[in-house]
Amino acid sequence: MTDSGGPPKLDPISQSSAFNLPTMSSMNSDSVQDMNQGLYSIFQAARVTPLTFHLDAQSAANTIQNHPATQSVKDTLGNGPVADHVNDQRAKTTYEFRNLADSRTTPEQSTATGQPLTHYHSFFYNLLSWENPRATTLSFISIVLFIFAARYLPALRWSFKALWMVLGITASAEIAGKLVLSQGLASSFRPKKYYTIPREALEASLEDVEQLINFFVIEFQRVLFAENVVHTVAGFVAALLSYWLIKVVPFWGLSLIAVSCIYMGPLIYMTNKELIDHHVKNASEVANAQANQLKDLAGHHTARAHETVKSYAGDYSAKAQEYMGSARGRSTSPEVNSSKPISDAPIKSEPGSSPKYSSDDFPHAPKQDLKPGVNSHEEQYKNSQFGGQAEPAY
C-alpha cells in the first residue's frame, strides 16, 4: 500500500509464501499432473464396494471382540459375583412367574349359595398374598408405570402416528417400485398366507375372559350380600372414601391410590400380623363386652317395662270389673213391694264384688194363666192388687 496523496492502492500479491508452500503460478504443468494422479489414486483406493465395507466392519468387530481387554471385561461380567447374582435372580423370577401361572386352579371352597369359584380366585389370592414376591412386585410396578404412561404419554396419538407412517412408507414403496421397476416393493414382501388366530387359542382366550368377568361379578355379589361382614365393611369404607376423594383427586390419582392399597394392604398385614391380630382381638373383645352390656341393659329395661305394663293392666282390669259390677247392681235392683216397709238403709256392696240378694227381694212367679186381654205376666202384675197374682194366693 502507498502513502502518496492519491487514493490508496494495494501492493501486488506475492507469488511465494514465507512457509515456502508452492502456489498455482509457481507450479509447472508436470507438477500439476503429478498432483492430479496422486489424488486420483487416493480416490480409487477409497472406493470400496458394500461387500468390502461389510467385510471390513465384520473383521473390525471380530478384532474388538477377541481383544484381551474385551475378553477380560466379558469374563468379569459373565463369571463374576454380579453375573451370578443376576442369573440367580432371573432364575428365581422365572420360577415364581411359573408358580403364579400354575396357581390358576379352581378352589375347593364354594360360595354361600353353593356355587363353585373361578380359577382367578386362586390366582389373585396367590398374587396379592405375596407368596411370590418378585412376581407380585413386578406386576405392581407394571401397573403403576401403565397408570403414569396413560396420564403423561400420548400413547393413542403415537399409535396413530406410527400407523400413518407405516402405511405411508408402504404405499410410497409400492408406487415407486411399480413406476421404476414395474413391480411393487411392498407386494414383494407379502406372505404366501396371511396370519390367522387359531380357533383353539381364541376359545382359550374367551374362556379366560369369561372366568375373569365372573370373578368380579361373584365377588361383588358376595360383598353386597354380606357373605363376609369384614369384606362388606371394607367395601363400604372404600366406597365412602372414593366418593369424597373423587371430588379433589383426578381419576389416575384415585387409581394409583386404589392399586397401592390393594397391593400394600396384604403386605403390611403379613409383616405385622401378630400385632394387628392382637389389636383386632382386643377390639373384638371390647365390642363383644359392650354388646353384651347393652343386651343385658335392654333386657333389664324390657323386663321392667313388661312388669309395669302388667301391673297397670291388672289395676285397670280390677277397676273395670268394679265399674261393671256397680252398673250391674244398679240395673238389676228390684221394684219396691207395697206390702213391705221401705228400708232407708242403702244397699252396700264391696268394691269389685256383686251385691248379694235374697228370694224376698224378687216378686213371686206367676202361677195362673193370663187373663183374656192381657198380653204378658208383667202387664197382669201391674194391673193386679194382690202382689202380682191374678187371685190371692193361699
Short mmCIF file of C-alpha atoms in Angstrom, two decimals:
data_model
loop_
_atom_site.label_atom_id
_atom_site.label_comp_id
_atom_site.label_asym_id
_atom_site.label_seq_id
_atom_site.Cartn_x
_atom_site.Cartn_y
_atom_site.Cartn_z
CA MET A 1 0.00 0.00 0.00
CA THR A 2 1.48 3.50 -0.98
CA ASP A 3 1.38 6.69 1.11
CA SER A 4 1.04 9.22 -1.81
CA GLY A 5 -1.67 11.82 -1.77
CA GLY A 6 -3.89 9.85 -4.13
CA PRO A 7 -6.25 7.02 -3.16
CA PRO A 8 -4.64 4.02 -1.51
CA LYS A 9 -3.54 1.18 -3.76
CA LEU A 10 -2.85 -2.47 -2.92
CA ASP A 11 0.61 -3.83 -3.45
CA PRO A 12 0.93 -6.74 -5.86
CA ILE A 13 0.21 -10.14 -4.29
CA SER A 14 3.32 -12.15 -3.73
CA GLN A 15 3.61 -15.39 -5.66
CA SER A 16 5.51 -17.09 -2.86
CA SER A 17 4.88 -17.75 0.84
CA ALA A 18 7.02 -17.36 3.87
CA PHE A 19 6.44 -21.01 4.63
CA ASN A 20 7.70 -21.98 1.19
CA LEU A 21 4.37 -23.50 0.14
CA PRO A 22 4.01 -23.85 -3.61
CA THR A 23 1.39 -21.71 -5.34
CA MET A 24 -0.54 -22.44 -8.52
CA SER A 25 1.65 -19.98 -10.51
CA SER A 26 4.88 -21.47 -9.23
CA MET A 27 3.86 -24.99 -10.24
CA ASN A 28 4.51 -26.12 -13.78
CA SER A 29 2.27 -28.43 -15.77
CA ASP A 30 4.20 -31.58 -14.78
CA SER A 31 3.72 -30.84 -11.10
CA VAL A 32 0.02 -30.28 -11.58
CA GLN A 33 -0.28 -33.55 -13.48
CA ASP A 34 1.55 -35.46 -10.76
CA MET A 35 -0.75 -33.99 -8.13
CA ASN A 36 -3.83 -35.00 -10.09
CA GLN A 37 -2.57 -38.55 -10.42
CA GLY A 38 -1.95 -38.76 -6.68
CA LEU A 39 -5.45 -37.55 -5.89
CA TYR A 40 -6.91 -40.00 -8.39
CA SER A 41 -5.08 -42.89 -6.80
CA ILE A 42 -6.35 -41.82 -3.38
CA PHE A 43 -9.95 -41.71 -4.59
CA GLN A 44 -9.55 -45.09 -6.26
CA ALA A 45 -8.28 -46.57 -3.04
CA ALA A 46 -11.20 -45.04 -1.15
CA ARG A 47 -13.80 -46.54 -3.48
CA VAL A 48 -14.98 -49.74 -1.82
CA THR A 49 -17.98 -51.87 -2.53
CA PRO A 50 -20.68 -52.56 0.11
CA LEU A 51 -19.45 -56.12 0.40
CA THR A 52 -15.89 -54.93 1.07
CA PHE A 53 -17.19 -52.46 3.66
CA HIS A 54 -19.23 -55.20 5.32
CA LEU A 55 -16.21 -57.50 5.45
CA ASP A 56 -14.04 -54.75 6.88
CA ALA A 57 -16.63 -53.93 9.54
CA GLN A 58 -17.01 -57.59 10.43
CA SER A 59 -13.26 -58.03 10.74
CA ALA A 60 -13.06 -54.93 12.94
CA ALA A 61 -15.85 -56.27 15.18
CA ASN A 62 -14.07 -59.62 15.45
CA THR A 63 -10.84 -57.85 16.32
CA ILE A 64 -12.54 -55.86 19.09
CA GLN A 65 -14.33 -58.95 20.36
CA ASN A 66 -11.15 -61.02 20.50
CA HIS A 67 -9.13 -58.29 22.12
CA PRO A 68 -7.71 -59.28 25.55
CA ALA A 69 -9.28 -56.26 27.24
CA THR A 70 -12.71 -57.18 25.84
CA GLN A 71 -12.28 -60.79 26.94
CA SER A 72 -11.30 -59.63 30.43
CA VAL A 73 -14.40 -57.43 30.77
CA LYS A 74 -16.58 -60.24 29.44
CA ASP A 75 -15.14 -62.71 31.92
CA THR A 76 -15.61 -60.24 34.76
CA LEU A 77 -19.26 -59.55 33.90
CA GLY A 78 -20.14 -63.10 32.87
CA ASN A 79 -18.43 -65.11 35.57
CA GLY A 80 -18.15 -62.69 38.48
CA PRO A 81 -20.36 -62.29 41.56
CA VAL A 82 -22.52 -59.68 39.81
CA ALA A 83 -23.30 -62.08 36.99
CA ASP A 84 -24.03 -64.89 39.42
CA HIS A 85 -26.41 -62.68 41.39
CA VAL A 86 -28.19 -61.55 38.21
CA ASN A 87 -28.55 -65.11 36.94
CA ASP A 88 -29.82 -66.27 40.32
CA GLN A 89 -32.45 -63.52 40.50
CA ARG A 90 -33.54 -64.19 36.92
CA ALA A 91 -33.98 -67.90 37.66
CA LYS A 92 -35.99 -67.16 40.82
CA THR A 93 -38.19 -64.66 38.99
CA THR A 94 -38.89 -67.14 36.21
CA TYR A 95 -39.75 -69.81 38.78
CA GLU A 96 -42.16 -67.51 40.63
CA PHE A 97 -43.94 -66.49 37.43
CA ARG A 98 -44.31 -70.17 36.60
CA ASN A 99 -45.80 -70.83 40.05
CA LEU A 100 -48.16 -67.89 39.60
CA ALA A 101 -49.35 -69.25 36.27
CA ASP A 102 -49.80 -72.75 37.73
CA SER A 103 -51.90 -71.38 40.61
CA ARG A 104 -54.88 -70.83 38.33
CA THR A 105 -56.86 -73.80 39.59
CA THR A 106 -60.49 -73.92 40.72
CA PRO A 107 -60.50 -73.85 44.56
CA GLU A 108 -62.43 -76.39 46.60
CA GLN A 109 -64.16 -73.63 48.54
CA SER A 110 -67.57 -72.55 47.26
CA THR A 111 -69.83 -69.56 47.83
CA ALA A 112 -72.60 -69.36 50.42
CA THR A 113 -75.05 -70.38 47.69
CA GLY A 114 -73.02 -73.49 46.84
CA GLN A 115 -71.64 -72.16 43.54
CA PRO A 116 -68.03 -73.02 42.64
CA LEU A 117 -65.44 -70.26 42.46
CA THR A 118 -63.32 -69.44 39.41
CA HIS A 119 -59.64 -70.19 38.96
CA TYR A 120 -58.94 -66.46 39.14
CA HIS A 121 -59.81 -66.59 42.85
CA SER A 122 -56.74 -68.75 43.43
CA PHE A 123 -54.67 -66.66 41.02
CA PHE A 124 -55.40 -63.29 42.68
CA TYR A 125 -55.07 -64.78 46.17
CA ASN A 126 -51.62 -66.08 45.26
CA LEU A 127 -50.70 -62.76 43.66
CA LEU A 128 -51.86 -60.46 46.46
CA SER A 129 -50.70 -62.67 49.32
CA TRP A 130 -47.07 -62.09 48.25
CA GLU A 131 -46.31 -65.79 48.12
CA ASN A 132 -44.22 -64.97 45.03
CA PRO A 133 -42.72 -61.58 45.98
CA ARG A 134 -40.76 -60.97 42.78
CA ALA A 135 -43.72 -61.67 40.53
CA THR A 136 -46.02 -59.55 42.70
CA THR A 137 -43.52 -56.68 42.78
CA LEU A 138 -43.07 -56.70 39.02
CA SER A 139 -46.83 -56.77 38.45
CA PHE A 140 -47.30 -53.84 40.85
CA ILE A 141 -44.55 -51.81 39.15
CA SER A 142 -46.02 -52.61 35.73
CA ILE A 143 -49.48 -51.37 36.73
CA VAL A 144 -48.05 -48.19 38.28
CA LEU A 145 -45.98 -47.47 35.15
CA PHE A 146 -49.04 -48.10 32.98
CA ILE A 147 -51.04 -45.56 35.01
CA PHE A 148 -48.31 -42.92 34.68
CA ALA A 149 -47.89 -43.69 30.97
CA ALA A 150 -51.62 -43.32 30.38
CA ARG A 151 -51.52 -40.00 32.24
CA TYR A 152 -48.39 -38.36 30.79
CA LEU A 153 -47.71 -40.11 27.46
CA PRO A 154 -49.95 -39.54 24.41
CA ALA A 155 -49.95 -43.25 23.60
CA LEU A 156 -53.04 -43.07 21.39
CA ARG A 157 -51.59 -40.20 19.39
CA TRP A 158 -48.32 -42.07 18.97
CA SER A 159 -50.21 -45.13 17.80
CA PHE A 160 -51.93 -43.16 15.06
CA LYS A 161 -48.62 -41.55 14.13
CA ALA A 162 -46.87 -44.89 13.80
CA LEU A 163 -49.81 -46.21 11.77
CA TRP A 164 -49.82 -43.40 9.23
CA MET A 165 -46.04 -43.52 8.89
CA VAL A 166 -46.01 -47.27 8.23
CA LEU A 167 -48.89 -47.05 5.78
CA GLY A 168 -47.31 -44.04 4.06
CA ILE A 169 -43.95 -45.79 3.64
CA THR A 170 -45.65 -48.92 2.36
CA ALA A 171 -47.74 -47.02 -0.17
CA SER A 172 -44.76 -44.94 -1.36
CA ALA A 173 -42.56 -48.00 -1.75
CA GLU A 174 -45.27 -49.81 -3.68
CA ILE A 175 -45.93 -46.89 -6.06
CA ALA A 176 -42.22 -46.12 -6.57
CA GLY A 177 -41.48 -49.77 -7.26
CA LYS A 178 -44.20 -50.00 -9.89
CA LEU A 179 -43.01 -46.79 -11.58
CA VAL A 180 -39.31 -47.62 -11.59
CA LEU A 181 -39.08 -51.40 -11.51
CA SER A 182 -42.53 -52.25 -12.86
CA GLN A 183 -43.03 -54.27 -9.68
CA GLY A 184 -44.25 -53.14 -6.28
CA LEU A 185 -41.79 -53.36 -3.42
CA ALA A 186 -44.39 -53.86 -0.67
CA SER A 187 -46.19 -56.60 -2.55
CA SER A 188 -42.91 -58.47 -2.97
CA PHE A 189 -42.76 -58.94 0.81
CA ARG A 190 -46.33 -60.20 1.01
CA PRO A 191 -46.52 -63.62 2.72
CA LYS A 192 -47.97 -66.58 0.90
CA LYS A 193 -50.63 -66.94 3.61
CA TYR A 194 -51.91 -64.29 5.97
CA TYR A 195 -51.66 -64.95 9.68
CA THR A 196 -54.86 -66.04 11.43
CA ILE A 197 -55.65 -66.71 15.09
CA PRO A 198 -56.18 -70.44 15.71
CA ARG A 199 -59.61 -71.41 16.97
CA GLU A 200 -58.17 -73.21 19.98
CA ALA A 201 -56.24 -70.12 21.10
CA LEU A 202 -59.32 -67.93 20.58
CA GLU A 203 -61.56 -70.27 22.58
CA ALA A 204 -59.00 -70.45 25.39
CA SER A 205 -58.78 -66.66 25.47
CA LEU A 206 -62.56 -66.30 25.54
CA GLU A 207 -62.77 -68.83 28.37
CA ASP A 208 -60.21 -66.86 30.38
CA VAL A 209 -62.13 -63.64 29.76
CA GLU A 210 -65.34 -65.34 30.90
CA GLN A 211 -63.68 -66.58 34.10
CA LEU A 212 -62.23 -63.13 34.79
CA ILE A 213 -65.60 -61.39 34.35
CA ASN A 214 -67.34 -63.99 36.54
CA PHE A 215 -64.69 -63.45 39.21
CA PHE A 216 -65.59 -59.76 39.55
CA VAL A 217 -69.35 -60.48 39.32
CA ILE A 218 -69.23 -63.17 42.05
CA GLU A 219 -67.03 -61.12 44.36
CA PHE A 220 -69.29 -58.07 44.02
CA GLN A 221 -72.33 -60.14 44.99
CA ARG A 222 -70.51 -61.75 47.91
CA VAL A 223 -69.61 -58.31 49.23
CA LEU A 224 -73.09 -56.90 48.53
CA PHE A 225 -74.96 -59.67 50.34
CA ALA A 226 -72.53 -59.72 53.31
CA GLU A 227 -71.14 -63.22 52.92
CA ASN A 228 -68.19 -61.88 54.89
CA VAL A 229 -69.04 -58.90 57.09
CA VAL A 230 -65.42 -57.72 57.23
CA HIS A 231 -65.22 -57.52 53.44
CA THR A 232 -68.55 -55.68 53.31
CA VAL A 233 -67.36 -53.13 55.87
CA ALA A 234 -64.09 -52.69 53.97
CA GLY A 235 -66.02 -52.16 50.73
CA PHE A 236 -68.22 -49.59 52.46
CA VAL A 237 -65.19 -47.66 53.73
CA ALA A 238 -63.51 -47.78 50.30
CA ALA A 239 -66.64 -46.57 48.51
CA LEU A 240 -67.14 -43.77 51.03
CA LEU A 241 -63.55 -42.56 50.75
CA SER A 242 -63.68 -42.78 46.95
CA TYR A 243 -66.87 -40.71 46.94
CA TRP A 244 -65.13 -37.89 48.81
CA LEU A 245 -61.70 -38.21 47.15
CA ILE A 246 -63.05 -38.14 43.59
CA LYS A 247 -64.02 -34.51 44.20
CA VAL A 248 -60.40 -33.42 44.73
CA VAL A 249 -58.27 -36.22 43.24
CA PRO A 250 -58.16 -36.99 39.48
CA PHE A 251 -59.09 -40.40 38.20
CA TRP A 252 -55.50 -41.50 37.59
CA GLY A 253 -54.56 -40.48 41.14
CA LEU A 254 -57.51 -42.38 42.57
CA SER A 255 -56.50 -45.43 40.52
CA LEU A 256 -52.95 -45.18 41.84
CA ILE A 257 -54.21 -44.99 45.44
CA ALA A 258 -56.52 -47.99 44.90
CA VAL A 259 -53.75 -50.13 43.36
CA SER A 260 -51.35 -49.18 46.16
CA CYS A 261 -53.91 -50.12 48.83
CA ILE A 262 -54.74 -53.43 47.12
CA TYR A 263 -51.08 -54.46 46.88
CA MET A 264 -49.67 -52.90 50.04
CA GLY A 265 -52.54 -53.77 52.38
CA PRO A 266 -51.86 -57.54 52.46
CA LEU A 267 -48.09 -56.90 52.66
CA ILE A 268 -48.48 -54.62 55.70
CA TYR A 269 -50.79 -57.13 57.35
CA MET A 270 -48.42 -60.07 56.83
CA THR A 271 -45.44 -58.05 58.01
CA ASN A 272 -47.20 -57.03 61.25
CA LYS A 273 -49.59 -59.97 61.55
CA GLU A 274 -49.12 -60.65 65.27
CA LEU A 275 -49.51 -57.00 66.28
CA ILE A 276 -52.56 -56.45 64.07
CA ASP A 277 -54.21 -59.69 65.22
CA HIS A 278 -53.61 -58.75 68.86
CA HIS A 279 -55.25 -55.33 68.46
CA VAL A 280 -58.10 -56.80 66.41
CA LYS A 281 -58.70 -59.40 69.11
CA ASN A 282 -58.77 -56.72 71.81
CA ALA A 283 -61.13 -54.59 69.78
CA SER A 284 -63.40 -57.61 69.22
CA GLU A 285 -63.44 -58.40 72.93
CA VAL A 286 -64.29 -54.80 73.82
CA ALA A 287 -67.01 -54.71 71.18
CA ASN A 288 -68.47 -58.02 72.40
CA ALA A 289 -68.40 -56.80 76.01
CA GLN A 290 -70.18 -53.60 75.07
CA ALA A 291 -72.71 -55.55 73.03
CA ASN A 292 -73.39 -57.93 75.92
CA GLN A 293 -73.73 -55.00 78.31
CA LEU A 294 -76.18 -53.28 76.01
CA LYS A 295 -78.04 -56.56 75.59
CA ASP A 296 -78.34 -57.06 79.37
CA LEU A 297 -79.38 -53.44 79.87
CA ALA A 298 -82.00 -53.74 77.16
CA GLY A 299 -83.29 -57.00 78.70
CA HIS A 300 -83.50 -55.36 82.14
CA HIS A 301 -85.44 -52.37 80.86
CA THR A 302 -87.68 -54.65 78.81
CA ALA A 303 -88.49 -56.76 81.89
CA ARG A 304 -89.25 -53.65 83.94
CA ALA A 305 -91.45 -52.28 81.21
CA HIS A 306 -93.26 -55.62 80.99
CA GLU A 307 -93.88 -55.69 84.74
CA THR A 308 -95.09 -52.07 84.71
CA VAL A 309 -97.47 -52.72 81.85
CA LYS A 310 -98.70 -55.89 83.55
CA SER A 311 -99.39 -54.06 86.84
CA TYR A 312 -101.19 -51.27 85.02
CA ALA A 313 -103.23 -53.81 83.10
CA GLY A 314 -104.20 -55.57 86.37
CA ASP A 315 -105.25 -52.29 88.01
CA TYR A 316 -107.28 -51.23 85.05
CA SER A 317 -108.89 -54.67 84.83
CA ALA A 318 -109.91 -54.56 88.53
CA LYS A 319 -111.33 -51.07 88.12
CA ALA A 320 -113.22 -52.13 85.02
CA GLN A 321 -114.71 -55.13 86.86
CA GLU A 322 -115.71 -52.85 89.75
CA TYR A 323 -117.40 -50.41 87.45
CA MET A 324 -119.16 -53.21 85.60
CA GLY A 325 -120.35 -54.79 88.92
CA SER A 326 -121.72 -51.48 90.18
CA ALA A 327 -123.54 -50.89 86.93
CA ARG A 328 -124.98 -54.43 87.01
CA GLY A 329 -126.16 -53.92 90.60
CA ARG A 330 -127.96 -50.73 89.70
CA SER A 331 -129.63 -52.21 86.64
CA THR A 332 -130.90 -55.35 88.49
CA SER A 333 -132.29 -53.67 91.69
CA PRO A 334 -135.96 -54.91 92.48
CA GLU A 335 -139.14 -52.82 92.50
CA VAL A 336 -140.42 -51.63 95.85
CA ASN A 337 -143.03 -54.06 97.34
CA SER A 338 -146.13 -52.34 98.69
CA SER A 339 -146.61 -55.00 101.35
CA LYS A 340 -143.17 -54.42 102.86
CA PRO A 341 -141.88 -51.40 104.55
CA ILE A 342 -139.34 -49.45 102.67
CA SER A 343 -135.92 -49.65 104.18
CA ASP A 344 -133.95 -46.46 104.22
CA ALA A 345 -130.63 -48.32 104.51
CA PRO A 346 -128.78 -48.18 101.20
CA ILE A 347 -127.58 -51.33 99.57
CA LYS A 348 -123.83 -51.69 100.19
CA SER A 349 -121.54 -53.76 98.15
CA GLU A 350 -117.87 -54.35 98.42
CA PRO A 351 -115.70 -52.94 95.61
CA GLY A 352 -115.06 -55.45 92.88
CA SER A 353 -117.86 -57.88 94.08
CA SER A 354 -121.52 -58.29 93.04
CA PRO A 355 -124.28 -57.33 95.55
CA LYS A 356 -126.00 -60.18 97.42
CA TYR A 357 -129.80 -60.67 97.05
CA SER A 358 -132.37 -62.94 98.75
CA SER A 359 -135.63 -64.51 97.49
CA ASP A 360 -137.68 -61.88 99.29
CA ASP A 361 -136.16 -59.20 97.10
CA PHE A 362 -137.84 -60.60 93.98
CA PRO A 363 -141.64 -60.81 93.17
CA HIS A 364 -143.43 -64.13 93.24
CA ALA A 365 -143.55 -66.00 89.98
CA PRO A 366 -146.99 -66.08 88.32
CA LYS A 367 -148.92 -69.31 89.00
CA GLN A 368 -152.05 -68.67 86.90
CA ASP A 369 -152.68 -68.27 83.24
CA LEU A 370 -153.07 -64.92 81.64
CA LYS A 371 -156.50 -63.36 81.69
CA PRO A 372 -158.15 -62.53 78.42
CA GLY A 373 -156.96 -59.24 77.03
CA VAL A 374 -153.62 -59.38 78.90
CA ASN A 375 -150.53 -59.90 76.73
CA SER A 376 -147.91 -60.63 79.38
CA HIS A 377 -147.45 -61.54 83.01
CA GLU A 378 -145.79 -58.19 83.56
CA GLU A 379 -148.88 -56.36 82.38
CA GLN A 380 -151.06 -58.63 84.52
CA TYR A 381 -148.79 -57.95 87.52
CA LYS A 382 -149.04 -54.22 87.09
CA ASN A 383 -152.87 -54.30 86.91
CA SER A 384 -153.29 -56.56 89.93
CA GLN A 385 -153.69 -55.58 93.58
CA PHE A 386 -152.57 -58.85 95.14
CA GLY A 387 -148.84 -58.61 94.77
CA GLY A 388 -148.55 -59.98 91.26
CA GLN A 389 -151.27 -62.68 91.46
CA ALA A 390 -154.46 -62.59 89.46
CA GLU A 391 -156.19 -64.08 92.52
CA PRO A 392 -154.93 -64.05 96.04
CA ALA A 393 -152.51 -66.84 96.71
CA TYR A 394 -153.25 -69.12 99.67
#
